[in-house]
mmCIF file of C-alpha atoms in Angstrom:
data_model
loop_
_atom_site.group_PDB
_atom_site.id
_atom_site.type_symbol
_atom_site.label_atom_id
_atom_site.label_comp_id
_atom_site.label_asym_id
_atom_site.label_seq_id
_atom_site.Cartn_x
_atom_site.Cartn_y
_atom_site.Cartn_z
ATOM 1 C CA GLN A 1 -19.931 -19.379 34.793
ATOM 2 C CA LYS A 2 -18.544 -19.573 31.360
ATOM 3 C CA GLU A 3 -18.997 -16.772 29.041
ATOM 4 C CA VAL A 4 -20.441 -19.057 26.157
ATOM 5 C CA GLU A 5 -21.986 -21.953 26.907
ATOM 6 C CA GLN A 6 -23.436 -24.953 24.796
ATOM 7 C CA ASN A 7 -24.447 -28.559 25.486
ATOM 8 C CA SER A 8 -21.567 -30.399 23.826
ATOM 9 C CA GLY A 9 -24.160 -33.135 22.349
ATOM 10 C CA PRO A 10 -24.075 -35.014 20.593
ATOM 11 C CA LEU A 11 -27.630 -33.459 18.930
ATOM 12 C CA SER A 12 -29.257 -36.600 17.415
ATOM 13 C CA VAL A 13 -32.317 -35.794 15.102
ATOM 14 C CA PRO A 14 -33.773 -37.899 11.874
ATOM 15 C CA GLU A 15 -33.370 -36.859 8.490
ATOM 16 C CA GLY A 16 -36.621 -34.002 8.200
ATOM 17 C CA ALA A 17 -36.735 -32.880 11.672
ATOM 18 C CA ILE A 18 -35.933 -29.804 12.971
ATOM 19 C CA ALA A 19 -32.649 -29.615 14.780
ATOM 20 C CA SER A 20 -32.467 -26.751 17.752
ATOM 21 C CA LEU A 21 -29.470 -25.667 19.277
ATOM 22 C CA ASN A 22 -29.020 -23.603 22.332
ATOM 23 C CA CYS A 23 -26.336 -20.919 23.774
ATOM 24 C CA THR A 24 -26.451 -18.699 26.809
ATOM 25 C CA TYR A 25 -23.756 -16.267 27.139
ATOM 26 C CA SER A 26 -22.786 -14.326 30.397
ATOM 27 C CA ASP A 27 -21.604 -10.548 29.388
ATOM 28 C CA ARG A 28 -25.431 -8.633 29.161
ATOM 29 C CA GLY A 29 -23.523 -6.014 27.360
ATOM 30 C CA SER A 30 -22.949 -8.283 24.144
ATOM 31 C CA GLN A 31 -24.572 -6.544 20.825
ATOM 32 C CA SER A 32 -23.347 -9.427 18.233
ATOM 33 C CA PHE A 33 -24.031 -13.094 18.072
ATOM 34 C CA PHE A 34 -22.994 -15.558 15.443
ATOM 35 C CA TRP A 35 -23.268 -19.048 14.450
ATOM 36 C CA TYR A 36 -20.049 -20.906 13.236
ATOM 37 C CA ARG A 37 -20.916 -24.552 11.430
ATOM 38 C CA GLN A 38 -17.608 -26.762 11.642
ATOM 39 C CA TYR A 39 -17.289 -29.905 9.810
ATOM 40 C CA SER A 40 -14.534 -32.680 11.164
ATOM 41 C CA GLY A 41 -11.279 -31.857 9.949
ATOM 42 C CA LYS A 42 -12.017 -28.085 8.359
ATOM 43 C CA SER A 43 -12.286 -24.785 9.605
ATOM 44 C CA PRO A 44 -15.484 -22.789 11.295
ATOM 45 C CA GLU A 45 -17.693 -21.508 8.660
ATOM 46 C CA LEU A 46 -20.355 -18.829 9.115
ATOM 47 C CA ILE A 47 -24.057 -19.399 8.774
ATOM 48 C CA MET A 48 -25.863 -16.449 10.124
ATOM 49 C CA PHE A 49 -25.199 -13.625 12.450
ATOM 50 C CA ILE A 50 -27.866 -11.562 14.413
ATOM 51 C CA TYR A 51 -27.724 -8.275 16.543
ATOM 52 C CA SER A 52 -31.335 -7.499 17.535
ATOM 53 C CA ASN A 53 -34.010 -8.951 19.499
ATOM 54 C CA GLY A 54 -36.102 -11.787 17.949
ATOM 55 C CA ASP A 55 -35.937 -14.237 15.018
ATOM 56 C CA LYS A 56 -33.582 -14.039 11.791
ATOM 57 C CA GLU A 57 -34.465 -16.530 8.815
ATOM 58 C CA ASP A 58 -32.110 -17.464 6.254
ATOM 59 C CA GLY A 59 -33.142 -20.679 4.248
ATOM 60 C CA ARG A 60 -33.856 -23.754 6.283
ATOM 61 C CA PHE A 61 -31.575 -21.601 9.524
ATOM 62 C CA THR A 62 -33.367 -19.781 12.046
ATOM 63 C CA ALA A 63 -31.025 -17.800 14.466
ATOM 64 C CA GLN A 64 -33.292 -16.575 17.776
ATOM 65 C CA LEU A 65 -31.978 -13.832 20.509
ATOM 66 C CA ASN A 66 -33.286 -12.871 23.446
ATOM 67 C CA LYS A 67 -30.944 -10.307 25.441
ATOM 68 C CA ALA A 68 -33.101 -10.350 28.546
ATOM 69 C CA SER A 69 -32.576 -13.862 28.848
ATOM 70 C CA GLN A 70 -29.227 -13.629 27.289
ATOM 71 C CA TYR A 71 -29.778 -16.871 25.252
ATOM 72 C CA VAL A 72 -28.932 -17.393 21.494
ATOM 73 C CA SER A 73 -30.792 -20.590 19.585
ATOM 74 C CA LEU A 74 -30.129 -21.814 16.011
ATOM 75 C CA LEU A 75 -32.892 -24.064 14.626
ATOM 76 C CA ILE A 76 -32.522 -25.916 11.446
ATOM 77 C CA ARG A 77 -35.904 -26.995 9.545
ATOM 78 C CA ASP A 78 -36.027 -29.920 7.286
ATOM 79 C CA SER A 79 -32.800 -31.180 8.814
ATOM 80 C CA GLN A 80 -30.120 -33.392 6.258
ATOM 81 C CA PRO A 81 -27.595 -35.515 6.660
ATOM 82 C CA SER A 82 -25.094 -32.693 4.961
ATOM 83 C CA ASP A 83 -25.883 -30.791 8.173
ATOM 84 C CA SER A 84 -24.116 -33.462 10.251
ATOM 85 C CA ALA A 85 -20.926 -30.800 12.188
ATOM 86 C CA THR A 86 -20.376 -29.291 15.041
ATOM 87 C CA TYR A 87 -22.019 -25.953 15.595
ATOM 88 C CA LEU A 88 -20.624 -23.086 17.939
ATOM 89 C CA CYS A 89 -21.678 -20.026 19.379
ATOM 90 C CA ALA A 90 -19.896 -16.901 19.378
ATOM 91 C CA VAL A 91 -20.720 -13.768 20.969
ATOM 92 C CA VAL A 92 -18.683 -10.344 20.234
ATOM 93 C CA ARG A 93 -18.559 -8.946 24.144
ATOM 94 C CA SER A 94 -19.099 -5.851 25.604
ATOM 95 C CA GLN A 95 -15.282 -5.077 25.054
ATOM 96 C CA GLY A 96 -15.393 -6.188 21.508
ATOM 97 C CA ASN A 97 -13.562 -9.543 21.408
ATOM 98 C CA LEU A 98 -15.025 -12.555 20.135
ATOM 99 C CA ILE A 99 -15.807 -15.543 22.276
ATOM 100 C CA PHE A 100 -16.883 -18.957 21.149
ATOM 101 C CA GLY A 101 -18.525 -22.175 23.154
ATOM 102 C CA LYS A 102 -17.483 -25.721 22.782
ATOM 103 C CA GLY A 103 -19.795 -26.686 20.144
ATOM 104 C CA THR A 104 -22.946 -28.629 19.821
ATOM 105 C CA LYS A 105 -22.230 -31.675 17.461
ATOM 106 C CA LEU A 106 -25.109 -32.622 15.486
ATOM 107 C CA SER A 107 -26.092 -35.751 13.746
ATOM 108 C CA VAL A 108 -28.905 -35.898 11.445
ATOM 109 C CA LYS A 109 -29.571 -39.540 10.414
ATOM 110 C CA PRO A 110 -31.010 -40.868 7.443
ATOM 111 C CA ASP B 1 -14.747 -17.808 0.480
ATOM 112 C CA ALA B 2 -13.042 -15.249 1.834
ATOM 113 C CA GLY B 3 -8.965 -14.871 0.539
ATOM 114 C CA ILE B 4 -7.276 -16.399 3.825
ATOM 115 C CA THR B 5 -4.714 -18.924 3.081
ATOM 116 C CA GLN B 6 -2.148 -20.429 5.998
ATOM 117 C CA SER B 7 0.864 -22.202 5.445
ATOM 118 C CA PRO B 8 1.985 -24.571 5.990
ATOM 119 C CA ARG B 9 -1.328 -26.752 6.149
ATOM 120 C CA HIS B 10 0.641 -29.580 8.200
ATOM 121 C CA LYS B 11 4.260 -29.531 10.550
ATOM 122 C CA VAL B 12 5.474 -31.714 12.769
ATOM 123 C CA THR B 13 8.461 -30.390 14.496
ATOM 124 C CA GLU B 14 10.654 -30.975 18.001
ATOM 125 C CA THR B 15 10.132 -29.918 21.196
ATOM 126 C CA GLY B 16 12.414 -26.584 21.364
ATOM 127 C CA THR B 17 12.218 -25.564 17.919
ATOM 128 C CA PRO B 18 11.191 -21.670 16.550
ATOM 129 C CA VAL B 19 8.526 -22.113 14.316
ATOM 130 C CA THR B 20 6.725 -19.475 12.522
ATOM 131 C CA LEU B 21 2.792 -19.875 11.030
ATOM 132 C CA ARG B 22 1.853 -17.523 8.408
ATOM 133 C CA CYS B 23 -1.621 -15.961 7.431
ATOM 134 C CA HIS B 24 -2.282 -14.494 4.356
ATOM 135 C CA GLN B 25 -4.900 -12.401 3.031
ATOM 136 C CA THR B 26 -6.906 -10.597 -0.288
ATOM 137 C CA GLU B 27 -9.184 -8.893 1.748
ATOM 138 C CA ASN B 28 -7.782 -5.673 2.772
ATOM 139 C CA HIS B 29 -9.268 -6.074 5.879
ATOM 140 C CA ARG B 30 -7.863 -4.415 8.798
ATOM 141 C CA TYR B 31 -8.411 -7.085 11.667
ATOM 142 C CA MET B 32 -6.672 -10.377 12.061
ATOM 143 C CA TYR B 33 -6.674 -13.031 14.478
ATOM 144 C CA TRP B 34 -4.430 -16.034 15.551
ATOM 145 C CA TYR B 35 -6.758 -19.028 17.491
ATOM 146 C CA ARG B 36 -5.729 -22.954 18.727
ATOM 147 C CA GLN B 37 -8.523 -25.462 19.000
ATOM 148 C CA ASP B 38 -8.222 -27.805 21.157
ATOM 149 C CA PRO B 39 -11.120 -30.952 22.560
ATOM 150 C CA GLY B 40 -12.331 -29.532 25.577
ATOM 151 C CA HIS B 41 -11.870 -26.241 24.879
ATOM 152 C CA GLY B 42 -12.859 -24.825 21.989
ATOM 153 C CA LEU B 43 -11.223 -21.999 19.789
ATOM 154 C CA ARG B 44 -9.228 -19.704 22.108
ATOM 155 C CA LEU B 45 -7.539 -16.337 20.965
ATOM 156 C CA ILE B 46 -4.053 -16.325 21.126
ATOM 157 C CA HIS B 47 -3.489 -12.747 19.692
ATOM 158 C CA TYR B 48 -4.927 -10.038 17.450
ATOM 159 C CA SER B 49 -3.879 -7.111 15.380
ATOM 160 C CA TYR B 50 -5.827 -3.928 14.467
ATOM 161 C CA GLY B 51 -3.389 -2.621 11.508
ATOM 162 C CA VAL B 52 0.254 -2.759 10.579
ATOM 163 C CA LYS B 53 2.682 -3.303 13.727
ATOM 164 C CA ASP B 54 -0.210 -3.050 15.720
ATOM 165 C CA THR B 55 -1.304 -5.798 18.054
ATOM 166 C CA ASP B 56 -2.322 -6.995 20.962
ATOM 167 C CA LYS B 57 -2.944 -10.234 23.252
ATOM 168 C CA GLY B 58 -5.759 -12.707 23.576
ATOM 169 C CA GLU B 59 -6.172 -15.497 26.390
ATOM 170 C CA VAL B 60 -3.745 -17.820 25.661
ATOM 171 C CA SER B 61 -0.875 -15.531 24.723
ATOM 172 C CA ASP B 62 1.971 -17.309 26.782
ATOM 173 C CA GLY B 63 4.858 -18.689 24.478
ATOM 174 C CA TYR B 64 3.486 -17.338 21.137
ATOM 175 C CA SER B 65 4.456 -14.265 19.222
ATOM 176 C CA VAL B 66 3.313 -12.271 16.536
ATOM 177 C CA SER B 67 4.040 -9.746 13.545
ATOM 178 C CA ARG B 68 2.763 -7.738 11.063
ATOM 179 C CA SER B 69 3.980 -5.754 8.639
ATOM 180 C CA LYS B 70 1.857 -6.085 5.512
ATOM 181 C CA THR B 71 -2.081 -5.678 5.997
ATOM 182 C CA GLU B 72 -2.102 -8.812 4.007
ATOM 183 C CA ASP B 73 0.239 -10.608 6.408
ATOM 184 C CA PHE B 74 -0.008 -11.719 10.089
ATOM 185 C CA LEU B 75 2.853 -14.290 11.192
ATOM 186 C CA LEU B 76 2.817 -15.980 14.429
ATOM 187 C CA THR B 77 5.758 -17.241 15.937
ATOM 188 C CA LEU B 78 6.594 -20.151 18.796
ATOM 189 C CA GLU B 79 10.279 -19.222 19.975
ATOM 190 C CA SER B 80 10.836 -22.794 21.434
ATOM 191 C CA ALA B 81 7.958 -24.870 20.821
ATOM 192 C CA THR B 82 6.673 -27.145 23.520
ATOM 193 C CA SER B 83 4.390 -30.434 23.252
ATOM 194 C CA SER B 84 1.519 -28.462 25.163
ATOM 195 C CA GLN B 85 1.244 -26.191 21.910
ATOM 196 C CA THR B 86 0.325 -29.116 19.764
ATOM 197 C CA SER B 87 -2.934 -27.975 18.195
ATOM 198 C CA VAL B 88 -4.799 -26.893 15.214
ATOM 199 C CA TYR B 89 -4.178 -22.923 14.673
ATOM 200 C CA PHE B 90 -6.866 -21.170 12.587
ATOM 201 C CA CYS B 91 -6.516 -17.682 11.518
ATOM 202 C CA ALA B 92 -9.325 -15.414 11.145
ATOM 203 C CA ILE B 93 -10.073 -11.456 9.657
ATOM 204 C CA SER B 94 -12.594 -8.768 10.007
ATOM 205 C CA GLU B 95 -13.335 -5.843 9.096
ATOM 206 C CA SER B 96 -14.243 -4.283 12.284
ATOM 207 C CA THR B 97 -14.746 -5.254 15.929
ATOM 208 C CA ARG B 98 -17.984 -3.201 16.321
ATOM 209 C CA GLY B 99 -21.370 -3.170 13.951
ATOM 210 C CA ALA B 100 -21.902 -4.668 11.259
ATOM 211 C CA THR B 101 -18.827 -5.784 9.601
ATOM 212 C CA ASP B 102 -17.604 -7.214 12.704
ATOM 213 C CA THR B 103 -17.902 -11.242 11.200
ATOM 214 C CA GLN B 104 -14.748 -12.968 11.611
ATOM 215 C CA TYR B 105 -13.817 -15.133 8.700
ATOM 216 C CA PHE B 106 -11.591 -18.501 8.955
ATOM 217 C CA GLY B 107 -8.535 -19.895 7.451
ATOM 218 C CA PRO B 108 -8.755 -23.294 6.590
ATOM 219 C CA GLY B 109 -6.080 -23.986 9.509
ATOM 220 C CA THR B 110 -2.281 -25.462 10.250
ATOM 221 C CA ARG B 111 -2.047 -28.442 12.105
ATOM 222 C CA LEU B 112 0.721 -28.817 14.415
ATOM 223 C CA THR B 113 2.258 -31.185 16.215
ATOM 224 C CA VAL B 114 5.244 -30.992 18.803
ATOM 225 C CA LEU B 115 6.686 -33.940 19.465
#
């Protein structure tokens, strides 16, 4: 089992819809979880971090964490064409090192 | 934006030549990291540093060495570049590896091509 798994996509949603990005992880001792956005040819930029079970909202973005199911997701409400990018899930393992998923490519169609 | 710069931003070199990439930060963060990003593999950790002169290996460290003589600078050296080291290299920084300050921030990247 890969340590951090994401569907590679592409995930295509119409403008204004909700985009749902999912991530599972294998290390049950993981404590910190991050979502990064990466535009083509650019560096990853932090969108959100979440440490506790439940939902965390920041503007149009909501991160959801379920440690029992080893599952973290990112919801993007009112998706815009400018949200089109690759979204990287990252998990701090119990040993303290950060592991990235391969990313999900999101395409928001006008 | 976190104060992280990388140099050079683009480099083309030949197999067998030494290459050094530089990462410079103005945030005074303790931890610095070097990653490579390749299609199909995502971001993979090469080496990291937890203080001046304190470094450790990541998952893909073979063929790479690092040095950190000052808090603000972290150098990545390819002693003898190979075509398999063609990649985009990212530097990242963080205040810690645990708790609320473990977020990593990335530099702009260096695109390296080894012919």
